Coordinates of C-alpha atoms and ligand atoms in Angstrom, one line a residue:
X1 CA 12.4 139.1 41.9
X2 CA 10.0 140.7 44.3
X3 CA 12.9 140.8 46.9
X4 CA 13.6 144.2 45.4
X5 CA 11.0 146.5 46.9
X6 CA 10.7 149.1 44.1
X7 CA 8.0 150.5 42.0
X8 CA 9.6 149.2 39.0
X9 CA 13.0 147.7 38.0
X10 CA 14.9 146.6 34.9
X11 CA 16.8 143.6 35.9
X12 CA 20.0 143.3 33.9
X13 CA 21.5 139.8 33.8
X14 CA 25.3 140.3 33.1
X15 CA 25.9 136.5 33.1
X16 CA 23.4 136.3 30.1
X17 CA 25.3 139.2 28.5
X18 CA 28.7 137.4 28.9
X19 CA 27.1 134.2 27.5
X20 CA 25.8 136.1 24.5
X21 CA 29.2 137.6 23.8
X22 CA 30.8 134.1 24.0
X23 CA 28.1 132.6 21.7
X24 CA 28.6 135.4 19.2
X25 CA 32.4 135.0 19.3
X26 CA 32.0 131.3 18.5
X27 CA 30.0 132.2 15.4
X28 CA 32.7 134.6 14.2
X29 CA 35.9 132.8 15.3
X30 CA 38.2 134.6 12.9
X31 CA 37.1 138.0 13.8
X32 CA 37.4 140.3 16.9
X33 CA 34.2 141.3 18.5
X34 CA 33.1 144.9 19.2
X35 CA 30.3 145.2 21.8
X36 CA 28.3 148.3 20.8
X37 CA 27.2 150.1 24.0
X38 CA 25.7 153.3 22.5
X39 CA 22.6 154.8 24.1
X40 CA 23.6 153.5 27.5
X41 CA 24.0 150.0 26.1
X42 CA 20.6 150.0 24.5
X43 CA 19.2 150.9 27.8
X44 CA 21.0 148.3 29.8
X45 CA 23.8 150.5 31.3
X46 CA 27.0 151.2 29.4
X47 CA 29.6 150.8 32.1
X48 CA 28.6 147.5 33.6
X49 CA 27.7 146.1 30.1
X50 CA 31.1 147.2 28.6
X51 CA 32.9 145.6 31.6
X52 CA 30.9 142.3 31.2
X53 CA 31.5 142.2 27.5
X54 CA 35.2 142.7 27.9
X55 CA 35.2 139.9 30.5
X56 CA 33.7 137.6 27.9
X57 CA 36.3 138.5 25.3
X58 CA 35.0 141.6 23.4
X59 CA 38.3 143.3 22.4
X60 CA 36.5 146.4 21.2
X61 CA 33.8 148.6 22.6
X62 CA 31.8 150.9 20.3
X63 CA 29.7 154.0 20.9
X64 CA 27.9 156.5 18.7
X65 CA 29.0 159.7 20.3
X66 CA 32.4 160.8 21.7
X67 CA 30.7 161.8 25.0
X68 CA 29.6 158.2 25.4
X69 CA 33.2 156.9 24.7
X70 CA 34.7 159.5 27.1
X71 CA 32.3 158.5 29.8
X72 CA 33.6 154.9 29.5
X73 CA 37.2 156.0 29.8
X74 CA 36.2 158.1 32.9
X75 CA 34.8 154.9 34.3
X76 CA 38.1 153.1 33.8
X77 CA 37.7 151.4 30.5
X78 CA 41.2 151.1 28.8
X79 CA 40.7 148.8 25.9
X80 CA 40.1 149.5 22.2
X81 CA 37.2 151.9 22.0
X82 CA 35.7 153.5 18.9
X83 CA 33.0 156.2 18.3
X84 CA 31.6 157.2 15.0
X85 CA 29.1 160.1 15.3
X86 CA 31.1 163.3 15.0
X87 CA 30.1 166.9 14.3
X88 CA 32.3 170.0 13.8
X89 CA 33.9 171.0 17.1
X90 CA 34.6 167.6 18.4
X91 CA 35.6 167.0 21.2
X92 CA 38.5 165.7 19.1
X93 CA 41.3 166.6 21.5
X94 CA 39.8 164.8 24.5
X95 CA 39.1 161.7 22.4
X96 CA 42.6 161.7 21.0
X97 CA 44.1 162.1 24.5
X98 CA 41.9 159.2 25.7
X99 CA 43.2 157.0 22.9
X100 CA 39.8 156.6 21.4
X101 CA 39.5 155.5 17.7
X102 CA 37.6 158.3 15.9
X103 CA 35.6 157.8 12.8
X104 CA 36.1 160.1 9.8
X105 CA 33.8 160.4 6.8
X106 CA 35.1 163.7 5.3
X107 CA 38.1 165.9 4.8
X108 CA 36.7 168.5 7.2
X109 CA 37.2 166.1 10.0
X110 CA 40.9 165.5 9.0
X111 CA 41.4 169.2 9.2
X112 CA 39.9 169.4 12.7
X113 CA 41.9 166.4 13.8
X114 CA 45.1 168.1 12.6
X115 CA 44.4 171.0 15.0
X116 CA 43.4 168.8 17.9
X117 CA 46.5 166.7 17.5
X118 CA 48.7 169.7 17.9
X119 CA 47.0 170.5 21.3
X120 CA 46.9 166.8 22.4
X121 CA 50.6 166.2 21.5
X122 CA 49.9 162.7 20.4
X123 CA 48.7 161.2 17.1
X124 CA 45.1 160.3 16.5
X125 CA 43.8 156.8 15.8
X126 CA 41.4 157.3 12.8
X127 CA 39.0 154.9 11.2
X128 CA 37.9 155.9 7.7
X129 CA 34.2 155.2 6.9
X130 CA 33.0 154.6 3.4
X131 CA 29.3 154.9 2.5
X132 CA 28.8 151.6 0.6
X133 CA 25.1 152.3 0.1
X134 CA 23.3 153.1 3.4
X135 CA 23.1 156.7 2.4
X136 CA 23.7 157.9 5.9
X137 CA 27.2 158.9 7.3
X138 CA 30.4 157.8 5.4
X139 CA 32.4 159.1 2.5
X140 CA 30.8 158.8 -0.9
X141 CA 32.8 156.4 -3.1
X142 CA 33.5 159.3 -5.6
X143 CA 35.1 161.3 -2.7
X144 CA 37.1 158.4 -1.3
X145 CA 40.3 159.1 -3.2
X146 CA 40.4 162.6 -1.8
X147 CA 39.7 161.4 1.7
X148 CA 42.4 158.7 1.4
X149 CA 44.9 161.2 0.1
X150 CA 44.2 163.6 3.0
X151 CA 44.5 160.9 5.6
X152 CA 47.7 159.4 4.0
X153 CA 49.3 162.9 4.0
X154 CA 48.4 163.4 7.6
X155 CA 49.7 159.9 8.4
X156 CA 53.0 160.6 6.7
X157 CA 53.4 163.7 8.9
X158 CA 52.7 161.7 12.0
X159 CA 49.5 163.5 12.8
X160 CA 47.4 160.3 12.7
X161 CA 47.4 156.6 12.1
X162 CA 44.6 155.0 10.0
X163 CA 43.6 152.1 12.2
X164 CA 40.5 151.0 10.4
X165 CA 38.4 151.1 7.2
X166 CA 34.8 150.4 7.8
X167 CA 31.2 150.7 6.6
X168 CA 27.6 149.9 7.7
X169 CA 24.8 147.9 6.1
X170 CA 21.3 149.1 5.1
X171 CA 19.3 145.9 4.9
X172 CA 21.3 143.2 6.8
X173 CA 18.1 142.4 8.7
X174 CA 16.5 141.2 5.4
X175 CA 18.7 138.2 4.5
X176 CA 19.1 137.9 0.7
X177 CA 18.4 141.6 0.1
X178 CA 20.4 142.5 -3.1
X179 CA 21.8 145.6 -1.4
X180 CA 23.9 143.4 0.9
X181 CA 26.1 141.9 -1.9
X182 CA 26.2 145.3 -3.6
X183 CA 27.5 147.0 -0.4
X184 CA 30.1 144.2 0.0
X185 CA 31.4 144.8 -3.5
X186 CA 31.8 148.5 -2.9
X187 CA 33.4 147.8 0.5
X188 CA 36.0 145.4 -1.0
X189 CA 36.8 148.0 -3.7
X190 CA 37.2 150.8 -1.1
X191 CA 39.5 148.7 1.1
X192 CA 41.5 147.6 -1.9
X193 CA 41.9 151.2 -3.0
X194 CA 42.9 152.4 0.4
X195 CA 45.5 149.6 0.8
X196 CA 47.0 150.4 -2.7
X197 CA 47.5 153.9 -1.4
X198 CA 49.5 152.7 1.6
X199 CA 46.7 152.5 4.2
X200 CA 47.5 149.6 6.6
X201 CA 44.3 149.2 8.7
X202 CA 44.4 147.1 11.9
X203 CA 40.7 146.3 11.3
X204 CA 38.3 146.2 8.3
X205 CA 34.7 145.9 9.4
X206 CA 31.1 146.2 8.1
X207 CA 29.0 143.6 10.0
X208 CA 26.3 144.6 12.6
X209 CA 24.4 141.9 14.5
X210 CA 22.1 140.8 11.6
X211 CA 25.0 140.5 9.1
X212 CA 27.2 138.8 11.7
X213 CA 24.5 136.2 12.4
X214 CA 23.5 135.5 8.8
X215 CA 26.6 136.0 6.6
X216 CA 30.1 134.9 7.5
X217 CA 31.6 136.6 4.5
X218 CA 30.8 139.9 6.2
X219 CA 33.0 139.3 9.2
X220 CA 36.3 140.6 8.0
X221 CA 38.6 141.5 11.0
X222 CA 35.9 142.7 13.4
X223 CA 32.1 142.3 13.9
X224 CA 30.2 145.2 15.5
X225 CA 27.5 143.6 17.5
X226 CA 24.9 145.6 19.4
X227 CA 21.5 144.2 19.8
X228 CA 22.5 140.6 19.9
X229 CA 24.8 141.2 22.9
X230 CA 21.7 142.1 24.8
X231 CA 20.0 138.8 23.7
X232 CA 17.5 140.6 21.5
X233 CA 16.9 139.4 17.9
X234 CA 17.6 141.9 15.1
X235 CA 14.4 140.9 13.4
X236 CA 11.8 138.2 13.5
X237 CA 13.0 137.1 10.0
X238 CA 16.4 136.2 11.5
X239 CA 15.0 134.1 14.3
X240 CA 14.0 134.3 18.0
X241 CA 16.8 134.9 20.5
X242 CA 16.5 131.2 21.5
X243 CA 16.9 130.1 17.9
X244 CA 20.0 132.3 17.7
X245 CA 21.5 130.9 20.9
X246 CA 21.0 134.2 22.7
X247 CA 19.4 135.0 26.1
X248 CA 17.6 138.3 26.7
X249 CA 19.5 140.3 29.3
X250 CA 16.8 142.7 30.5
X251 CA 13.6 141.8 32.5
X252 CA 11.3 144.8 33.0
X253 CA 8.8 144.4 35.9
X254 CA 6.8 146.6 38.2
X255 CA 4.9 146.1 41.5
X256 CA 1.1 146.5 41.4
X257 CA 0.2 149.8 43.0
X258 CA -3.6 149.1 43.2
X259 CA -5.9 146.2 42.9
X260 CA -9.6 146.9 43.1
X261 CA -13.1 145.6 42.2
X262 CA -15.1 147.8 39.9
X263 CA -18.6 147.3 38.4
X264 CA -19.3 146.6 34.7
X265 CA -19.4 149.6 32.5
X266 CA -16.5 151.4 34.2
X267 CA -14.3 153.5 32.0
X268 CA -10.6 152.9 32.3
X269 CA -7.8 155.4 31.9
X270 CA -7.7 158.6 29.9
X271 CA -10.3 158.8 27.1
X272 CA -12.2 155.8 28.4
X273 CA -11.0 153.7 25.5
X274 CA -11.6 150.6 27.6
X275 CA -15.0 150.0 29.4
X276 CA -15.2 147.0 31.8
X277 CA -17.5 144.4 30.2
X278 CA -18.8 143.3 33.6
X279 CA -17.9 143.5 37.3
X280 CA -14.1 142.8 37.4
X281 CA -10.8 143.4 39.1
X282 CA -8.4 146.1 37.8
X283 CA -4.7 146.1 38.6
X284 CA -2.7 149.3 38.3
X285 CA 0.8 148.9 36.9
X286 CA 2.9 151.9 37.9
X287 CA 4.9 152.5 34.8
X288 CA 4.0 154.6 31.8
X289 CA 5.4 156.4 28.8
X290 CA 7.8 158.5 31.0
X291 CA 9.4 155.1 31.9
X292 CA 9.7 154.3 28.2
X293 CA 6.6 152.1 27.9
X294 CA 5.3 152.9 24.4
X295 CA 2.0 154.8 24.4
X296 CA 1.3 152.8 21.3
X297 CA 0.9 149.9 23.7
X298 CA -2.5 151.3 24.7
X299 CA -4.9 148.4 24.4
X300 CA -2.2 146.1 22.9
X301 CA 0.8 145.7 25.2
X302 CA 1.3 142.3 26.9
X303 CA 2.1 141.9 30.5
X304 CA 2.3 138.8 32.8
X305 CA 0.5 138.9 36.1
X306 CA -0.2 136.0 38.3
X307 CA 1.1 133.6 35.7
X308 CA -1.3 134.9 33.0
X309 CA -0.7 136.9 29.9
X310 CA -2.8 140.1 30.1
X311 CA -3.2 143.1 27.8
X312 CA -3.0 146.8 28.7
X313 CA -6.6 148.1 29.2
X314 CA -7.1 151.5 27.7
X315 CA -4.4 154.1 27.5
X316 CA -0.8 154.0 28.7
X317 CA -0.4 157.2 30.6
X318 CA 2.8 159.0 31.6
X319 CA 3.3 157.0 34.8
X320 CA 0.9 154.1 34.8
X321 CA -1.4 151.8 33.0
X322 CA -4.3 149.4 34.0
X323 CA -4.8 145.8 33.4
X324 CA -8.2 144.0 33.6
X325 CA -7.7 140.8 35.6
X326 CA -11.1 139.4 34.6
X327 CA -12.3 136.8 37.1
X328 CA -8.9 136.7 38.8
X329 CA -7.5 138.7 41.6
X330 CA -4.1 139.8 42.7
X331 CA -2.5 141.6 45.6
X332 CA -1.0 145.0 45.8
X333 CA 2.7 144.5 45.4
X334 CA 2.4 141.5 43.1
X335 CA 4.8 141.5 40.3
X336 CA 3.8 142.5 36.7
X337 CA 6.4 141.4 34.1
X338 CA 6.3 143.4 30.9
X339 CA 9.1 141.6 29.2
X340 CA 12.0 139.3 29.9
X341 CA 13.6 136.1 28.5
X342 CA 10.2 134.3 28.4
X343 CA 11.1 131.4 30.7
X344 CA 8.2 132.1 33.0
X345 CA 5.8 132.7 30.3
X346 CA 6.3 136.4 30.3
X347 CA 6.3 138.4 27.0
X348 CA 9.6 139.3 25.3
X349 CA 10.8 142.6 23.9
X350 CA 10.0 141.1 20.5
X351 CA 6.3 140.7 21.7
X352 CA 6.2 144.3 22.7
X353 CA 7.7 145.3 19.4
X354 CA 5.0 143.4 17.5
X355 CA 2.2 144.8 19.8
X356 CA 3.3 148.4 19.3
X357 CA 4.5 148.5 15.6
X358 CA 8.2 149.0 16.3
X359 CA 11.4 147.0 16.6
X360 CA 12.7 145.2 19.7
X361 CA 15.8 147.5 19.6
X362 CA 13.5 150.4 20.5
X363 CA 11.6 148.6 23.1
X364 CA 14.7 148.0 25.3
X365 CA 16.6 151.2 24.4
X366 CA 13.7 153.6 25.3
X367 CA 13.3 152.3 29.0
X368 CA 14.1 155.6 30.8
X369 CA 16.3 156.5 33.7
X370 CA 13.4 156.6 36.0
X371 CA 13.5 152.8 36.1
X372 CA 16.3 151.6 38.3
X373 CA 18.6 149.0 36.7
X374 CA 19.3 146.1 39.0
X375 CA 22.4 144.1 38.0
X376 CA 22.7 140.4 38.6
X377 CA 25.2 137.8 37.4
X378 CA 28.4 139.9 37.9
X379 CA 31.4 137.8 37.3
X380 CA 32.4 136.2 40.6
X381 CA 35.5 137.8 42.0
X382 CA 35.9 140.1 39.0
X383 CA 37.8 143.1 40.1
X384 CA 39.8 143.7 36.9
X385 CA 37.6 146.5 36.0
X386 CA 36.4 147.5 32.6
X387 CA 39.9 147.9 31.3
X388 CA 40.6 144.1 31.2
X389 CA 41.3 144.4 27.4
X390 CA 44.2 145.7 25.3
X391 CA 46.0 148.5 27.0
X392 CA 45.4 151.3 24.6
X393 CA 48.1 153.5 25.8
X394 CA 50.8 151.0 24.9
X395 CA 49.4 150.6 21.5
X396 CA 48.8 154.2 20.7
X397 CA 52.3 155.0 21.5
X398 CA 53.6 152.5 19.0
X399 CA 55.2 154.2 16.0
X400 CA 54.0 153.0 12.7
X401 CA 56.6 151.5 10.5
Ligands
PLP1 C1 24.3 150.6 16.3 C2 25.4 150.2 15.4 C3 25.9 148.9 15.3 C4 25.2 147.8 16.0 O1 24.1 147.3 15.3 P1 23.2 146.1 15.8 O2 22.3 145.9 14.7 O3 22.6 146.5 17.1 O4 24.2 145.0 16.0 C5 27.0 148.7 14.5 N1 27.5 149.7 13.7 C6 27.0 150.9 13.8 C7 27.7 152.0 13.0 C8 26.0 151.3 14.6 O5 25.5 152.5 14.6

């Protein structure tokens, strides 16, 4: 990987991403798959990742914010696309014009959609969210009849079409947690009620990666997989990526910026939290917390240099950290691998999560824009673009029966 002469790079293996999507689809053969690409595809790059996911059969793409969804449309994505994190003011009209499925958790949003549809001149595709117990976004079950009534009235007037009913789990990463079955019961009730009121959703969905991997009864019509698409395990309890048949997509590495001999008793990095125990060689890894390396990795973060697993010596600074090579040496420009699939003995994102007291989701997602993404494994001859899915314009223009 040293053929790329850069300070640091996040290699993104799109062939691994496509293989992950195919492996996940095989585990939920009755359901469609949504690849969640919020937060710039968990740090991997939303546009290339959405395109690769569609090539591997993801019929839906999901984002948190409408801005993220609109950016995908601007880049040419034309398939089914949903976003769920809305605040008053929208941008509803832009999303409706772009044929994006918008999530609604309260009647205030139905009112804003009514206005936006008038300006857009076409009906909105709306997915109604029920809070089955997460306690975050979503309509409280007590308020569900009111929301369903508002949505059905708007639907009968041709303002919108209810395309989905959905929810989100609180503890799917803790298999066997009693809240999982409790949320499923509330979800089934909410779907049943909506359908009795005349709602005809195209998709009913509740499963994120951990639910999708551990509990087939959560699959319904669609699974919303995020972290697993990137080959990262939702939690150690659920298994390693390898055990789950997944391959980590991102490899984060940097080129050593300095290698030098220092005497024993030398303080290292801010605060001198590391003192060399004897004469040794220090290597400077030119990435820091501005690149998304957790400062909590000070004295704990693992890194592979010269085939050996090392630990960050002293503090992670904004732009750099230091590694004590002990009796070994290295050359300026040698590669330091912070995390990757693990094939070459390098740490994984899960190892960084353990070392820094966080989850692997955060380790990959926080890698900042200062680190260039280098894409490998593009589908050979792929020129279909990101829109190689359902043509949303056709579908949106269908009249409901
Ligand atoms: C992020 C997110 C997902 C994907 O979760 P993973 O655990 O990464 O699979 C699914 N649904 C919603 C609502 C989300 O916010």
